[in-house]
Tab-separated table of C-alpha atoms in Angstrom:
chain	number	residue	atom	x	y	z
A	1	MET	CA	191.346	-25.155	224.262
A	2	ALA	CA	192.770	-25.982	227.661
A	3	SER	CA	191.456	-29.145	229.229
A	4	ASP	CA	189.872	-27.302	232.165
A	5	GLY	CA	188.048	-24.880	229.912
A	6	ASN	CA	190.303	-21.927	230.803
A	7	MET	CA	192.272	-19.838	228.307
A	8	ALA	CA	195.630	-18.024	228.624
A	9	ASN	CA	195.846	-14.276	227.955
A	10	VAL	CA	198.834	-12.467	226.444
A	11	ASN	CA	200.311	-11.878	229.900
A	12	GLY	CA	200.261	-15.579	230.615
A	13	ARG	CA	197.530	-15.283	233.272
A	14	ASP	CA	194.710	-17.766	233.335
A	15	THR	CA	191.273	-16.302	232.742
A	16	SER	CA	187.946	-17.724	231.804
A	17	SER	CA	186.561	-14.453	230.481
A	18	SER	CA	189.158	-13.491	227.854
A	19	ALA	CA	191.302	-15.366	225.385
A	20	ALA	CA	194.336	-14.558	223.250
A	21	THR	CA	194.792	-16.065	219.858
A	22	LEU	CA	197.693	-16.483	217.461
A	23	ASN	CA	196.799	-17.042	213.813
A	24	GLY	CA	193.306	-17.870	214.969
A	25	GLU	CA	194.469	-20.513	217.437
A	26	PRO	CA	194.160	-20.114	221.225
A	27	VAL	CA	197.375	-19.471	223.139
A	28	VAL	CA	197.639	-22.035	225.907
A	29	LYS	CA	199.612	-21.289	229.041
A	30	ARG	CA	202.765	-23.413	229.419
A	31	PRO	CA	203.105	-24.770	232.960
A	32	ARG	CA	206.066	-23.328	234.834
A	33	GLU	CA	208.695	-26.034	235.400
A	34	SER	CA	210.217	-26.445	238.811
A	35	PRO	CA	214.009	-26.828	239.030
A	36	SER	CA	215.029	-30.423	238.629
A	37	ARG	CA	218.227	-32.390	238.938
A	38	GLU	CA	218.173	-32.860	235.170
A	39	ASN	CA	218.248	-29.089	234.584
A	40	LEU	CA	220.989	-28.545	237.145
A	41	LEU	CA	223.245	-31.012	235.334
A	42	ARG	CA	223.176	-28.755	232.293
A	43	VAL	CA	225.152	-26.062	234.097
A	44	PRO	CA	228.806	-26.140	232.920
A	45	LYS	CA	231.145	-27.627	235.484
A	46	GLU	CA	234.261	-25.832	236.608
A	47	PRO	CA	237.349	-28.080	236.462
A	48	LYS	CA	238.272	-29.476	239.866
A	49	ASN	CA	241.974	-29.547	239.039
A	50	LYS	CA	244.011	-27.788	236.374
A	51	VAL	CA	247.452	-28.510	234.997
A	52	THR	CA	250.324	-26.093	235.559
A	53	VAL	CA	252.595	-25.898	232.521
A	54	VAL	CA	256.291	-25.005	232.232
A	55	LEU	CA	257.473	-24.155	228.711
A	56	GLY	CA	260.645	-22.861	227.107
A	57	ALA	CA	260.229	-19.398	225.584
A	58	GLN	CA	263.308	-19.315	223.332
A	59	TRP	CA	265.262	-22.021	221.447
A	60	GLY	CA	265.611	-24.402	224.373
A	61	ASP	CA	268.196	-24.804	227.140
A	62	GLU	CA	266.497	-22.064	229.174
A	63	GLY	CA	266.580	-23.989	232.439
A	64	LYS	CA	263.096	-25.518	232.410
A	65	GLY	CA	264.272	-28.468	234.480
A	66	LYS	CA	265.174	-26.228	237.392
A	67	VAL	CA	261.750	-24.554	237.398
A	68	VAL	CA	260.008	-27.917	237.099
A	69	ASP	CA	262.125	-29.243	239.959
A	70	LEU	CA	260.914	-26.403	242.200
A	71	LEU	CA	257.256	-26.912	241.347
A	72	ALA	CA	257.506	-30.703	241.382
A	73	MET	CA	258.415	-30.759	245.070
A	74	ASP	CA	254.709	-30.209	245.862
A	75	ALA	CA	253.248	-31.962	242.811
A	76	ASP	CA	251.210	-35.155	242.811
A	77	ILE	CA	251.705	-35.872	239.098
A	78	VAL	CA	254.468	-34.654	236.769
A	79	CYS	CA	253.938	-35.154	233.025
A	80	ARG	CA	255.822	-35.081	229.745
A	81	CYS	CA	253.563	-34.393	226.753
A	82	GLN	CA	255.791	-34.205	223.647
A	83	GLY	CA	259.262	-34.678	222.211
A	84	GLY	CA	261.615	-37.530	222.955
A	85	ASN	CA	265.131	-38.056	224.227
A	86	ASN	CA	266.316	-35.164	222.065
A	87	ALA	CA	265.434	-32.967	225.052
A	88	GLY	CA	267.913	-32.563	227.885
A	89	HIS	CA	267.143	-31.096	231.295
A	90	THR	CA	269.647	-30.641	234.099
A	91	VAL	CA	268.689	-30.412	237.776
A	92	VAL	CA	271.090	-29.911	240.690
A	93	VAL	CA	269.985	-31.162	244.119
A	94	ASP	CA	272.335	-31.210	247.110
A	95	SER	CA	275.270	-30.510	244.766
A	96	VAL	CA	274.416	-33.616	242.711
A	97	GLU	CA	273.710	-32.984	239.011
A	98	TYR	CA	270.974	-34.995	237.303
A	99	ASP	CA	270.416	-35.091	233.532
A	100	PHE	CA	267.026	-36.080	232.146
A	101	HIS	CA	266.094	-36.783	228.543
A	102	LEU	CA	262.845	-38.765	228.576
A	103	LEU	CA	261.714	-38.882	232.173
A	104	PRO	CA	260.102	-35.772	233.656
A	105	SER	CA	262.525	-33.853	235.879
A	106	GLY	CA	259.917	-34.247	238.618
A	107	VAL	CA	260.919	-37.900	239.016
A	108	LEU	CA	263.173	-36.681	241.845
A	109	ASN	CA	260.009	-36.219	243.921
A	110	LYS	CA	259.407	-39.742	245.199
A	111	LYS	CA	255.824	-38.882	246.150
A	112	ALA	CA	254.856	-37.811	242.631
A	113	VAL	CA	253.732	-40.032	239.782
A	114	SER	CA	255.789	-39.457	236.631
A	115	PHE	CA	253.561	-39.755	233.580
A	116	ILE	CA	254.709	-39.814	229.946
A	117	GLY	CA	251.845	-39.008	227.597
A	118	ASN	CA	250.853	-40.146	224.135
A	119	GLY	CA	252.558	-37.176	222.478
A	120	VAL	CA	256.029	-38.418	223.455
A	121	VAL	CA	258.117	-40.705	221.237
A	122	VAL	CA	260.250	-43.119	223.221
A	123	HIS	CA	263.411	-45.085	222.531
A	124	LEU	CA	263.033	-47.859	225.100
A	125	PRO	CA	266.748	-48.573	225.665
A	126	GLY	CA	267.188	-44.879	226.410
A	127	LEU	CA	264.225	-44.855	228.755
A	128	PHE	CA	265.272	-47.966	230.669
A	129	GLY	CA	268.755	-46.518	230.828
A	130	GLU	CA	267.402	-43.482	232.692
A	131	ALA	CA	265.139	-45.242	235.153
A	132	GLU	CA	263.174	-48.421	235.853
A	133	LYS	CA	259.726	-46.908	236.324
A	134	ASN	CA	257.826	-45.108	233.558
A	135	LEU	CA	254.480	-44.793	231.820
A	136	GLN	CA	254.333	-44.469	228.041
A	137	LYS	CA	252.335	-44.603	224.827
A	138	GLY	CA	254.751	-43.719	221.956
A	139	LYS	CA	257.694	-45.564	220.359
A	140	VAL	CA	261.046	-44.877	218.632
A	141	PHE	CA	263.034	-47.759	217.161
A	142	ASN	CA	266.769	-48.034	216.534
A	143	PHE	CA	266.176	-47.774	212.788
A	144	HIS	CA	264.437	-44.415	213.355
A	145	GLN	CA	267.725	-43.157	214.813
A	146	ALA	CA	269.720	-44.605	211.916
A	147	VAL	CA	267.327	-43.018	209.409
A	148	ASP	CA	267.704	-39.670	211.191
A	149	GLY	CA	271.462	-39.783	210.654
A	150	ILE	CA	271.107	-40.808	206.992
A	151	GLN	CA	268.589	-38.031	206.311
A	152	GLU	CA	270.930	-35.475	207.852
A	153	GLN	CA	273.807	-36.693	205.668
A	154	GLN	CA	271.605	-36.457	202.569
A	155	ARG	CA	270.587	-32.892	203.424
A	156	GLN	CA	274.245	-32.005	203.817
A	157	GLN	CA	275.129	-33.543	200.432
A	158	GLN	CA	272.132	-32.190	198.525
A	159	GLU	CA	271.815	-28.691	199.964
A	160	GLY	CA	275.120	-28.074	201.681
A	161	LYS	CA	273.343	-27.624	205.007
A	162	ASN	CA	271.659	-29.580	207.757
A	163	LEU	CA	268.910	-28.985	210.301
A	164	GLY	CA	271.093	-29.594	213.335
A	165	THR	CA	269.178	-32.730	214.325
A	166	THR	CA	270.244	-34.577	217.486
A	167	LYS	CA	270.111	-37.864	215.503
A	168	LYS	CA	267.871	-39.410	218.167
A	169	GLY	CA	265.275	-40.574	215.637
A	170	ILE	CA	262.690	-37.989	216.653
A	171	GLY	CA	261.868	-36.711	213.155
A	172	PRO	CA	261.533	-40.163	211.547
A	173	ALA	CA	259.410	-41.383	214.477
A	174	TYR	CA	256.981	-38.473	214.147
A	175	SER	CA	257.038	-38.998	210.362
A	176	SER	CA	255.876	-42.579	210.958
A	177	LYS	CA	253.094	-41.253	213.149
A	178	ALA	CA	251.953	-38.770	210.486
A	179	ALA	CA	252.156	-41.460	207.790
A	180	ARG	CA	250.018	-43.698	210.047
A	181	ASN	CA	252.419	-46.607	209.831
A	182	GLY	CA	254.046	-45.978	213.208
A	183	LEU	CA	253.810	-48.367	216.138
A	184	ARG	CA	252.646	-47.491	219.634
A	185	VAL	CA	253.219	-49.096	222.993
A	186	CYS	CA	249.651	-50.419	222.947
A	187	ASP	CA	250.749	-52.431	219.892
A	188	LEU	CA	253.873	-53.657	221.660
A	189	ILE	CA	252.080	-54.988	224.743
A	190	ALA	CA	249.201	-56.598	222.804
A	191	ASP	CA	249.644	-59.639	220.537
A	192	PHE	CA	253.390	-59.765	219.891
A	193	ASN	CA	252.964	-61.836	216.720
A	194	VAL	CA	250.835	-59.070	215.221
A	195	PHE	CA	253.377	-56.506	216.422
A	196	LYS	CA	256.195	-58.476	214.763
A	197	ASP	CA	254.498	-58.320	211.375
A	198	LYS	CA	253.883	-54.576	211.682
A	199	PHE	CA	257.449	-53.985	212.832
A	200	ARG	CA	258.903	-55.901	209.867
A	201	MET	CA	256.750	-53.920	207.447
A	202	LEU	CA	257.883	-50.619	208.982
A	203	ALA	CA	261.557	-51.596	208.956
A	204	GLU	CA	261.343	-52.806	205.359
A	205	HIS	CA	259.616	-49.552	204.407
A	206	PHE	CA	262.623	-47.571	205.659
A	207	GLN	CA	265.069	-50.002	204.033
A	208	THR	CA	263.338	-49.425	200.698
A	209	MET	CA	263.649	-45.669	201.149
A	210	TYR	CA	267.260	-45.852	202.371
A	211	PRO	CA	269.146	-48.802	200.793
A	212	ASN	CA	272.212	-48.154	202.977
A	213	LEU	CA	270.166	-48.626	206.152
A	214	ASN	CA	271.228	-51.710	208.088
A	215	VAL	CA	268.595	-53.055	210.480
A	216	ASP	CA	268.937	-56.188	212.591
A	217	ILE	CA	265.207	-56.878	212.540
A	218	ASP	CA	265.374	-60.194	214.396
A	219	GLY	CA	267.730	-58.765	217.010
A	220	GLU	CA	265.491	-55.764	217.645
A	221	LEU	CA	262.397	-57.931	217.903
A	222	GLU	CA	264.108	-60.185	220.417
A	223	GLN	CA	264.917	-57.181	222.605
A	224	LEU	CA	261.483	-55.643	222.122
A	225	LYS	CA	259.831	-58.829	223.381
A	226	ILE	CA	261.807	-58.456	226.612
A	227	ASP	CA	260.996	-54.742	226.764
A	228	ALA	CA	257.295	-55.488	226.335
A	229	GLU	CA	257.224	-57.564	229.515
A	230	ARG	CA	259.102	-54.889	231.460
A	231	LEU	CA	256.800	-52.200	230.151
A	232	ARG	CA	253.444	-53.952	230.492
A	233	PRO	CA	252.770	-53.217	234.198
A	234	LEU	CA	253.726	-49.566	233.693
A	235	VAL	CA	251.271	-48.779	230.896
A	236	THR	CA	247.829	-47.273	231.393
A	237	ASP	CA	245.266	-45.512	229.237
A	238	GLY	CA	246.450	-41.915	229.339
A	239	VAL	CA	243.115	-40.264	228.588
A	240	TYR	CA	241.373	-42.026	231.482
A	241	PHE	CA	244.362	-41.516	233.763
A	242	MET	CA	244.376	-37.763	233.165
A	243	HIS	CA	240.572	-37.510	233.311
A	244	GLU	CA	240.486	-39.164	236.721
A	245	ALA	CA	243.344	-36.971	237.949
A	246	LEU	CA	241.689	-33.777	236.721
A	247	ASN	CA	238.204	-34.576	237.985
A	248	GLY	CA	238.974	-36.488	241.167
A	249	PRO	CA	240.239	-35.325	244.567
A	250	SER	CA	242.420	-32.223	244.722
A	251	LYS	CA	245.779	-32.782	243.008
A	252	LYS	CA	248.673	-30.654	241.810
A	253	ILE	CA	249.444	-31.661	238.235
A	254	LEU	CA	252.551	-30.322	236.543
A	255	VAL	CA	253.403	-30.545	232.835
A	256	GLU	CA	257.023	-30.228	231.763
A	257	GLY	CA	257.461	-29.004	228.203
A	258	ALA	CA	260.433	-30.236	226.191
A	259	ASN	CA	262.385	-28.162	223.654
A	260	ALA	CA	260.907	-24.642	223.344
A	261	ALA	CA	258.487	-22.295	221.589
A	262	LEU	CA	260.828	-21.323	218.735
A	263	LEU	CA	261.471	-25.018	218.039
A	264	ASP	CA	257.752	-25.778	217.648
A	265	ILE	CA	256.945	-27.581	214.392
A	266	ASP	CA	254.183	-25.050	213.580
A	267	PHE	CA	255.216	-21.806	215.280
A	268	GLY	CA	258.991	-22.158	215.438
A	269	THR	CA	261.737	-21.011	213.081
A	270	TYR	CA	260.838	-23.627	210.469
A	271	PRO	CA	262.516	-25.714	209.081
A	272	PHE	CA	265.134	-25.474	211.844
A	273	VAL	CA	262.746	-26.856	214.442
A	274	THR	CA	261.922	-30.113	216.179
A	275	SER	CA	259.107	-32.420	215.038
A	276	SER	CA	256.527	-31.842	217.776
A	277	ASN	CA	254.396	-29.062	219.228
A	278	CYS	CA	256.445	-27.499	222.027
A	279	THR	CA	253.871	-24.780	222.687
A	280	VAL	CA	250.878	-24.927	225.014
A	281	GLY	CA	248.686	-26.684	222.433
A	282	GLY	CA	250.965	-29.715	222.714
A	283	VAL	CA	249.757	-30.168	226.288
A	284	CYS	CA	246.229	-30.877	225.066
A	285	THR	CA	247.169	-33.141	222.163
A	286	GLY	CA	250.013	-34.866	223.992
A	287	LEU	CA	248.107	-35.745	227.165
A	288	GLY	CA	244.442	-35.747	226.168
A	289	VAL	CA	243.752	-32.724	228.370
A	290	PRO	CA	240.872	-30.375	227.418
A	291	PRO	CA	241.931	-26.712	226.963
A	292	SER	CA	239.707	-25.596	229.842
A	293	TYR	CA	241.844	-27.699	232.197
A	294	VAL	CA	245.040	-25.780	231.399
A	295	GLY	CA	245.805	-23.443	234.284
A	296	ARG	CA	248.920	-21.338	234.739
A	297	VAL	CA	251.504	-21.378	231.962
A	298	TYR	CA	255.019	-20.365	232.986
A	299	GLY	CA	257.516	-19.334	230.327
A	300	VAL	CA	261.190	-19.942	231.077
A	301	VAL	CA	263.506	-17.269	229.663
A	302	LYS	CA	267.284	-17.253	229.851
A	303	ALA	CA	268.714	-13.795	230.662
A	304	TYR	CA	270.500	-13.971	227.316
A	305	THR	CA	269.812	-16.086	224.210
A	306	THR	CA	271.352	-19.364	223.058
A	307	ARG	CA	270.759	-21.713	220.185
A	308	VAL	CA	272.152	-25.126	219.241
A	309	GLY	CA	272.808	-25.941	215.600
A	310	VAL	CA	271.976	-23.901	212.533
A	311	GLY	CA	269.241	-21.389	211.759
A	312	ALA	CA	268.568	-17.670	212.076
A	313	PHE	CA	269.744	-15.999	215.288
A	314	PRO	CA	269.309	-12.193	215.033
A	315	THR	CA	270.992	-11.248	218.344
A	316	GLU	CA	273.888	-13.722	218.066
A	317	GLN	CA	277.263	-12.367	219.180
A	318	ASP	CA	280.012	-14.114	217.250
A	319	ASN	CA	282.644	-12.183	219.186
A	320	GLU	CA	284.149	-11.843	222.649
A	321	ILE	CA	280.689	-11.226	224.177
A	322	GLY	CA	279.427	-14.507	222.759
A	323	ASP	CA	282.563	-16.275	223.967
A	324	LEU	CA	282.125	-14.827	227.466
A	325	LEU	CA	278.478	-15.910	227.671
A	326	GLN	CA	279.397	-19.355	226.382
A	327	SER	CA	282.225	-19.899	228.862
A	328	ARG	CA	280.528	-18.391	231.930
A	329	GLY	CA	277.246	-20.128	231.145
A	330	ARG	CA	278.882	-23.478	230.303
A	331	GLU	CA	276.802	-23.533	227.172
A	332	PHE	CA	277.111	-27.066	225.894
A	333	GLY	CA	274.077	-29.177	224.959
A	334	VAL	CA	272.999	-31.788	227.532
A	335	THR	CA	271.950	-34.226	224.789
A	336	THR	CA	274.544	-33.588	222.074
A	337	GLY	CA	277.435	-31.918	223.898
A	338	ARG	CA	277.521	-29.341	221.107
A	339	ARG	CA	278.647	-25.785	221.803
A	340	ARG	CA	275.681	-23.446	221.962
A	341	ARG	CA	275.653	-20.210	220.022
A	342	CYS	CA	275.200	-17.212	222.326
A	343	GLY	CA	273.835	-13.686	222.031
A	344	TRP	CA	271.900	-10.892	223.705
A	345	LEU	CA	268.369	-11.364	225.035
A	346	ASP	CA	265.874	-11.061	222.160
A	347	LEU	CA	262.615	-9.718	223.548
A	348	ILE	CA	260.926	-9.636	220.131
A	349	LEU	CA	261.321	-13.391	220.043
A	350	VAL	CA	260.110	-13.864	223.631
A	351	ARG	CA	257.106	-11.602	223.052
A	352	TYR	CA	256.172	-13.762	220.064
A	353	ALA	CA	256.415	-16.864	222.275
A	354	HIS	CA	254.084	-15.139	224.752
A	355	MET	CA	251.573	-14.430	221.967
A	356	VAL	CA	251.423	-18.136	221.170
A	357	ASN	CA	251.415	-19.461	224.747
A	358	GLY	CA	249.841	-16.747	226.905
A	359	PHE	CA	252.366	-16.887	229.735
A	360	SER	CA	251.002	-16.270	233.216
A	361	ALA	CA	254.489	-15.371	234.442
A	362	ILE	CA	258.155	-15.639	233.513
A	363	ALA	CA	260.998	-17.540	235.142
A	364	LEU	CA	264.197	-15.638	234.286
A	365	THR	CA	267.253	-17.888	234.542
A	366	LYS	CA	271.038	-17.456	234.533
A	367	LEU	CA	270.996	-13.793	235.509
A	368	ASP	CA	274.338	-14.363	237.254
A	369	ILE	CA	276.067	-15.044	233.921
A	370	LEU	CA	275.716	-11.315	233.154
A	371	ASP	CA	277.413	-10.254	236.410
A	372	THR	CA	280.728	-9.206	234.834
A	373	LEU	CA	279.376	-7.091	231.966
A	374	THR	CA	279.761	-3.312	231.933
A	375	GLU	CA	276.723	-2.894	229.713
A	376	ILE	CA	273.991	-5.254	228.575
A	377	LYS	CA	272.052	-5.016	225.341
A	378	VAL	CA	268.506	-6.214	224.786
A	379	GLY	CA	266.895	-6.669	221.364
A	380	VAL	CA	263.677	-4.634	221.253
A	381	ALA	CA	262.813	-4.298	217.532
A	382	TYR	CA	263.606	-5.694	214.092
A	383	THR	CA	264.086	-3.733	210.885
A	384	ILE	CA	264.671	-4.922	207.339
A	385	ASP	CA	266.040	-2.636	204.638
A	386	GLY	CA	265.568	0.237	207.071
A	387	GLU	CA	261.863	-0.461	207.590
A	388	PRO	CA	260.485	-1.683	210.939
A	389	LEU	CA	258.996	-5.171	211.054
A	390	PRO	CA	255.635	-5.127	212.855
A	391	SER	CA	255.814	-8.789	213.871
A	392	PHE	CA	258.131	-11.758	214.218
A	393	PRO	CA	258.637	-13.057	210.649
A	394	ALA	CA	257.493	-16.546	209.684
A	395	ASN	CA	259.801	-16.563	206.660
A	396	MET	CA	263.287	-17.636	207.711
A	397	ASP	CA	264.899	-15.875	204.757
A	398	VAL	CA	263.490	-12.652	206.176
A	399	LEU	CA	264.621	-13.475	209.720
A	400	MET	CA	268.146	-14.098	208.444
A	401	ARG	CA	268.243	-10.561	207.029
A	402	VAL	CA	266.795	-8.532	209.893
A	403	SER	CA	268.742	-5.882	211.755
A	404	VAL	CA	268.166	-5.615	215.495
A	405	GLU	CA	267.511	-2.424	217.418
A	406	TYR	CA	268.940	-2.672	220.925
A	407	LYS	CA	268.253	-1.026	224.238
A	408	THR	CA	271.507	-0.698	226.172
A	409	LEU	CA	271.263	-1.086	229.941
A	410	PRO	CA	274.061	-0.614	232.472
A	411	GLY	CA	275.608	-3.735	233.973
A	412	TRP	CA	275.879	-4.216	237.743
A	413	ARG	CA	279.474	-5.513	237.784
A	414	CYS	CA	279.095	-7.567	240.966
A	415	SER	CA	278.052	-11.083	241.905
A	416	THR	CA	274.385	-11.949	242.279
A	417	GLU	CA	274.990	-15.573	243.289
A	418	ALA	CA	274.429	-15.035	247.016
A	419	ALA	CA	271.133	-13.158	246.578
A	420	ARG	CA	268.073	-14.955	247.920
A	421	SER	CA	265.500	-12.179	247.518
A	422	PHE	CA	264.743	-9.513	244.945
A	423	GLU	CA	265.848	-6.807	247.373
A	424	GLU	CA	269.280	-8.423	247.713
A	425	LEU	CA	269.935	-8.095	243.991
A	426	PRO	CA	271.953	-5.078	242.780
A	427	ALA	CA	269.742	-2.137	241.795
A	428	LYS	CA	270.793	-2.355	238.146
A	429	ALA	CA	269.971	-6.067	238.079
A	430	GLN	CA	266.541	-5.183	239.437
A	431	ASP	CA	266.204	-2.596	236.656
A	432	TYR	CA	267.063	-5.266	234.071
A	433	ILE	CA	264.292	-7.510	235.399
A	434	ARG	CA	261.747	-4.676	235.476
A	435	PHE	CA	262.639	-3.690	231.909
A	436	ILE	CA	261.864	-7.229	230.745
A	437	GLU	CA	258.551	-7.214	232.623
A	438	ASP	CA	257.532	-3.849	231.175
A	439	PHE	CA	258.395	-4.841	227.612
A	440	LEU	CA	256.575	-8.185	227.732
A	441	GLU	CA	253.783	-7.001	230.034
A	442	VAL	CA	254.237	-10.259	231.916
A	443	PRO	CA	255.468	-10.486	235.531
A	444	VAL	CA	258.724	-12.229	236.411
A	445	LYS	CA	257.967	-14.749	239.163
A	446	TRP	CA	261.392	-16.372	239.594
A	447	VAL	CA	264.967	-15.243	238.976
A	448	GLY	CA	267.819	-17.753	238.778
A	449	VAL	CA	271.276	-16.731	240.022
A	450	GLY	CA	272.979	-20.136	240.189
A	451	LYS	CA	272.622	-23.863	239.613
A	452	SER	CA	271.014	-25.069	242.847
A	453	ARG	CA	267.376	-25.074	243.938
A	454	GLU	CA	268.159	-22.411	246.504
A	455	SER	CA	269.440	-20.039	243.822
A	456	MET	CA	265.960	-19.588	242.323
A	457	ILE	CA	264.631	-16.370	243.850
A	458	LYS	CA	260.843	-16.199	244.131
A	459	LEU	CA	259.572	-12.640	243.628
A	460	TYR	CA	255.941	-13.205	244.611
């Protein structure tokens, strides 16, 4: 019974003359609660700031640095979230060419903070060689680079092939991370005596695995002690740094992806891939950013396709077309200097990258390289043994055997380099762009027709 002698009826109204029961027990009216601050706090919060992400949509070398450079001009923070100095980005500002390998391309914006997240592996001599100021949480040692070279030689001897590694120590460094015997910058800047013991154990581990590996352990430790003092004031806790940036006052936060979707360790053309997640998921794991804080994701697509090293390449043109694309596009790797393999644009591949990353829009680069062609082919479907493939194959043996169905589009046979708006582009170049949009069902936001900032045409 209620304390005041009243009962509650089935409609929830108080009455002293009737009573409702449930299993023989009186039903007592529950007092209506007034809104409180405690209840209001349970409402999900919308993120104050979100990160904008720029990712490669092919096999790398798409021109991500140029897109990042454009967006970084207004950014407050520019981040790297994965990879190492195996990535190479080129930016041209005022006719001066800058090459970046570890630092975000946005470092050219003096007002922006350049942040290197926990997902990046860093070779400190390479980093200090690029710039004096950096923030970091991952570590590559000289013996990682030596091991990378030895592993590549062993693959060549044992299987007659290699993976096309850049020999920058990226794979061995990520292997150390996965084996949980790797060292991080937080180890380096803590008790150096403890770090020394861990370092010796790691170096000796690799020497046991590779007897021909020569490591000057004492020499490296001497240099690392100096590096630790240089690095100490530049290190912060990345999770708290990003949390404050995302939930504090309004900020523009840009994330620069390294490598590209088809080089992703999980979703790329395995095993001819890099050792990190180059897709949008790497932003969350490499910076400590919750998925709900990921905003627009821009995919960078070269107007044709290139690839460095070995591995399947369905639209490759090992002929005069490939030679023309290579020479006009100056297709040599920024990191390795190796000649890039060239071929027609493969939209099956780019559509697959979109499935994984969910691109908000596309930045189409190097359209001007196609200016001299009479006709341009675009890969639109794969077949194998005469049967259509419904999806991009995960099995590389299958990808090596596919035949490509092409759509042939007319070339525009004139220069696009002076164009600064979509309307100034030749009509057939406009048709090429619209065909890509229609196939991918993703809008093209920028079109590149040259090397400078000014040559990136913004469509909307």
